Short mmCIF file of C-alpha atoms and ligand atoms in Angstrom, two decimals:
data_model
loop_
_atom_site.label_atom_id
_atom_site.label_comp_id
_atom_site.label_asym_id
_atom_site.label_seq_id
_atom_site.Cartn_x
_atom_site.Cartn_y
_atom_site.Cartn_z
CA MET E 1 -68.62 80.55 -92.53
CA MET E 2 -70.49 83.81 -92.23
CA LYS E 3 -71.87 82.83 -88.77
CA TRP E 4 -68.49 81.81 -87.50
CA LEU E 5 -67.16 85.22 -88.64
CA SER E 6 -69.78 87.19 -87.10
CA GLU E 7 -69.36 85.19 -83.80
CA TRP E 8 -65.65 85.84 -83.93
CA TRP E 9 -66.24 89.60 -84.49
CA ARG E 10 -68.38 89.76 -81.42
CA GLY E 11 -65.99 87.75 -79.26
CA GLY E 12 -67.21 84.25 -79.68
CA THR E 13 -70.32 82.36 -78.45
CA ALA E 14 -71.70 83.52 -75.11
CA ALA E 15 -71.62 80.73 -72.40
CA VAL E 16 -74.06 80.47 -69.48
CA GLU E 17 -72.36 79.06 -66.52
CA PRO E 18 -72.72 79.03 -62.64
CA ALA E 19 -71.21 82.19 -61.05
CA SER E 20 -68.94 82.14 -58.08
CA ALA E 21 -68.16 84.66 -55.26
CA ARG E 22 -65.08 85.80 -57.36
CA ASP E 23 -67.57 87.35 -59.81
CA ALA E 24 -69.19 89.52 -57.13
CA GLN E 25 -67.36 92.68 -58.13
CA ARG E 26 -68.19 92.42 -61.90
CA LEU E 27 -71.78 91.44 -61.03
CA ALA E 28 -72.25 94.51 -59.01
CA GLN E 29 -70.85 96.56 -61.64
CA LEU E 30 -73.34 95.14 -64.24
CA HIS E 31 -76.18 95.51 -61.72
CA GLY E 32 -75.28 99.17 -61.08
CA ALA E 33 -75.16 99.87 -64.79
CA SER E 34 -78.75 98.30 -65.22
CA PHE E 35 -80.89 99.49 -62.31
CA ALA E 36 -81.54 102.66 -60.48
CA HIS E 37 -80.86 101.01 -57.03
CA GLY E 38 -77.71 98.89 -57.76
CA TRP E 39 -76.65 96.03 -55.55
CA GLY E 40 -73.02 96.35 -54.14
CA GLU E 41 -70.41 93.82 -54.15
CA SER E 42 -71.14 92.80 -50.49
CA GLU E 43 -74.73 92.07 -51.41
CA PHE E 44 -73.62 89.63 -54.11
CA GLU E 45 -71.07 88.15 -51.66
CA ALA E 46 -73.84 87.57 -49.20
CA MET E 47 -75.97 85.99 -51.82
CA PHE E 48 -73.24 83.57 -52.85
CA SER E 49 -73.13 82.32 -49.27
CA GLU E 50 -76.88 81.50 -49.28
CA ARG E 51 -77.65 78.08 -50.32
CA ASN E 52 -81.09 79.00 -51.63
CA THR E 53 -79.79 81.57 -54.12
CA LEU E 54 -78.80 80.54 -57.59
CA ILE E 55 -76.72 82.84 -59.89
CA HIS E 56 -75.71 82.22 -63.44
CA ARG E 57 -73.27 84.43 -65.34
CA LEU E 58 -73.20 85.06 -69.09
CA ARG E 59 -69.69 84.96 -70.35
CA LEU E 60 -68.36 86.22 -73.51
CA GLY E 61 -64.74 85.23 -73.94
CA ARG E 62 -63.13 86.37 -70.77
CA LYS E 63 -65.64 89.01 -70.02
CA ILE E 64 -68.68 88.50 -67.86
CA ILE E 65 -71.54 90.39 -69.76
CA GLY E 66 -74.66 89.30 -67.88
CA PHE E 67 -76.21 87.43 -65.03
CA ALA E 68 -79.51 85.84 -63.60
CA VAL E 69 -80.27 85.59 -59.96
CA SER E 70 -83.11 83.82 -58.21
CA ARG E 71 -84.03 82.56 -54.83
CA ILE E 72 -85.67 79.23 -54.08
CA GLY E 73 -88.10 78.38 -51.45
CA ALA E 74 -89.49 74.86 -51.39
CA ASP E 75 -90.84 74.21 -54.98
CA GLU E 76 -91.27 77.80 -55.80
CA ALA E 77 -88.50 80.43 -56.95
CA GLU E 78 -88.37 84.15 -57.55
CA ILE E 79 -86.26 85.64 -60.20
CA LEU E 80 -84.60 88.55 -58.32
CA SER E 81 -82.64 90.02 -61.30
CA VAL E 82 -81.58 89.56 -64.89
CA ALA E 83 -79.23 92.01 -66.68
CA VAL E 84 -77.02 92.13 -69.67
CA ASP E 85 -74.18 94.54 -70.20
CA PRO E 86 -75.63 97.62 -72.03
CA SER E 87 -73.20 97.36 -74.81
CA HIS E 88 -74.40 93.72 -75.53
CA ARG E 89 -77.99 94.24 -75.41
CA GLY E 90 -80.35 93.78 -78.25
CA ARG E 91 -78.63 90.63 -79.66
CA GLY E 92 -80.90 88.12 -78.05
CA LEU E 93 -78.23 87.02 -75.52
CA SER E 94 -80.69 87.23 -72.45
CA ARG E 95 -83.02 84.37 -73.71
CA ASN E 96 -80.33 81.69 -73.54
CA LEU E 97 -79.26 83.00 -70.09
CA LEU E 98 -82.77 82.95 -68.65
CA MET E 99 -83.74 79.58 -70.23
CA THR E 100 -80.76 77.91 -68.93
CA HIS E 101 -81.16 79.40 -65.61
CA LEU E 102 -84.79 78.16 -65.53
CA GLY E 103 -83.47 74.69 -66.55
CA HIS E 104 -81.27 74.68 -63.45
CA LEU E 105 -84.18 75.78 -61.29
CA ALA E 106 -86.22 72.77 -62.53
CA GLY E 107 -83.26 70.62 -61.64
CA ARG E 108 -83.42 71.91 -58.11
CA GLY E 109 -87.15 70.73 -57.95
CA VAL E 110 -88.66 74.08 -58.50
CA ARG E 111 -92.35 73.94 -60.19
CA THR E 112 -93.28 77.63 -60.12
CA ILE E 113 -91.41 80.73 -60.81
CA PHE E 114 -92.40 84.32 -60.10
CA LEU E 115 -90.99 87.57 -60.87
CA GLU E 116 -91.72 91.32 -60.91
CA VAL E 117 -91.10 93.65 -63.76
CA GLU E 118 -91.61 97.38 -64.31
CA GLU E 119 -94.71 97.72 -66.58
CA ASN E 120 -93.10 99.87 -69.31
CA ASN E 121 -89.68 97.86 -69.38
CA GLN E 122 -90.40 96.51 -72.95
CA PRO E 123 -87.04 94.56 -73.36
CA ALA E 124 -87.74 92.63 -70.20
CA ARG E 125 -91.21 92.12 -70.79
CA GLN E 126 -90.45 90.76 -74.37
CA LEU E 127 -87.89 88.50 -72.77
CA TYR E 128 -90.24 87.10 -70.14
CA ASP E 129 -93.13 86.67 -72.69
CA LYS E 130 -90.82 84.78 -75.02
CA CYS E 131 -89.74 82.60 -71.98
CA GLY E 132 -93.25 81.53 -71.13
CA PHE E 133 -94.19 83.82 -68.30
CA VAL E 134 -97.76 85.31 -67.89
CA VAL E 135 -99.01 88.30 -66.12
CA VAL E 136 -100.79 87.19 -63.00
CA GLY E 137 -100.82 90.60 -61.02
CA ARG E 138 -100.24 94.42 -61.09
CA ARG E 139 -98.84 96.50 -58.22
CA GLU E 140 -99.36 100.29 -58.62
CA ARG E 141 -96.51 102.70 -57.91
CA TYR E 142 -94.48 99.80 -56.69
CA TYR E 143 -90.94 101.02 -57.78
CA LYS E 144 -89.76 104.46 -56.40
CA GLN E 145 -87.28 106.03 -58.71
CA PRO E 146 -84.35 108.31 -57.35
CA ASN E 147 -86.25 111.32 -58.98
CA GLY E 148 -89.35 110.60 -57.06
CA GLU E 149 -91.20 108.86 -59.95
CA GLN E 150 -93.22 105.83 -58.95
CA LEU E 151 -93.77 103.12 -61.41
CA ASN E 152 -96.00 100.10 -61.61
CA ALA E 153 -94.96 96.63 -61.31
CA LEU E 154 -96.43 93.54 -63.22
CA LEU E 155 -96.15 90.18 -61.30
CA MET E 156 -95.43 87.22 -63.78
CA ARG E 157 -95.45 83.54 -63.31
CA ARG E 158 -94.22 80.55 -65.07
CA GLU E 159 -94.84 76.90 -64.25
CA LEU E 160 -92.15 74.36 -64.97
CA SER E 161 -93.16 70.90 -66.05
C1 COA U 1 -83.91 92.89 -70.11
C2 COA U 1 -82.48 92.58 -70.73
C3 COA U 1 -81.90 91.56 -69.83
C4 COA U 1 -82.77 91.98 -72.09
O1 COA U 1 -81.42 91.50 -72.52
P1 COA U 1 -80.98 91.68 -74.15
O2 COA U 1 -80.00 90.51 -74.34
O3 COA U 1 -80.89 92.87 -74.52
O4 COA U 1 -82.35 91.01 -74.76
P2 COA U 1 -82.81 90.62 -76.18
O5 COA U 1 -81.79 91.16 -77.10
O6 COA U 1 -83.16 89.17 -76.27
O7 COA U 1 -84.07 91.63 -76.36
C5 COA U 1 -85.30 91.12 -75.70
C6 COA U 1 -86.53 91.53 -76.43
O8 COA U 1 -86.71 92.82 -76.22
C7 COA U 1 -86.72 93.61 -77.54
N1 COA U 1 -86.27 94.95 -77.28
C8 COA U 1 -85.00 95.24 -77.09
N2 COA U 1 -84.96 96.64 -76.90
C9 COA U 1 -86.14 97.05 -76.96
C10 COA U 1 -86.78 98.35 -76.75
N3 COA U 1 -85.86 99.39 -76.59
N4 COA U 1 -88.03 98.56 -77.00
C11 COA U 1 -88.90 97.35 -77.12
N5 COA U 1 -88.32 96.07 -77.29
C12 COA U 1 -87.03 95.96 -77.10
C13 COA U 1 -86.07 92.80 -78.42
O9 COA U 1 -86.35 92.94 -79.75
C14 COA U 1 -86.35 91.32 -77.91
O10 COA U 1 -87.60 90.89 -78.42
P3 COA U 1 -87.85 89.78 -79.40
O11 COA U 1 -87.13 88.53 -78.74
O12 COA U 1 -89.23 89.67 -79.71
O13 COA U 1 -86.98 90.23 -80.59
C15 COA U 1 -81.65 93.90 -70.79
O14 COA U 1 -82.35 94.78 -71.64
C16 COA U 1 -81.24 94.47 -69.54
O15 COA U 1 -80.35 94.05 -68.97
N6 COA U 1 -82.02 95.48 -69.03
C17 COA U 1 -81.79 96.24 -67.76
C18 COA U 1 -81.94 95.36 -66.68
C19 COA U 1 -83.48 94.92 -66.66
O16 COA U 1 -84.27 95.59 -66.83
N7 COA U 1 -83.63 93.67 -66.33
C20 COA U 1 -85.00 93.08 -66.23
C21 COA U 1 -85.66 93.36 -65.12
S1 COA U 1 -85.32 92.28 -63.65
#
């Protein structure tokens, strides 16, 4: 009863499902709220037209509150971006989003997944650690911020069996 009440209060259970080109505007909005260099609507539209790009959305009720994007090449894939709406962070919603996304990548024949994450991005690092990614490399001053700051990136990998 308490679980049902708390889910109702939050707007229901979050669903992870394939995104479509109709979501491009909302995804661009979410990306812009999450990263210094936001991707525009047209960039998402272009990705929807690529057969090797996989995009899932996280939906709570009628609202899209997150997404995961990856690009597939043979039996490898790269996670390009994962984000959750700032007002819905810290509730553990991203793990289901990412694990479902990984399951679909496995279904497409992907065996190895790579991603890059900013070294000090603790929520993202926690997420990737919990989802089985391990650090396999480090790139110094890889991300250039609008204020000129240069941040290090970690390269992470996960094998899918
Ligand atoms: C990374 C992101 C997707 C995580 O989404 P989320 O739904 O808030 O994730 P969770 O609630 O599962 O939190 C993830 C972990 O980070 C931890 N965490 C959350 N905020 C934190 C903070 N400020 N400092 C340290 N750890 C933090 C949580 O405790 C959790 O760890 P746990 O599983 O050990 O409890 C979200 O923070 C986001 O959209 N960030 C901006 C975009 C981004 O950086 N994306 C990843 C790089 S591509």
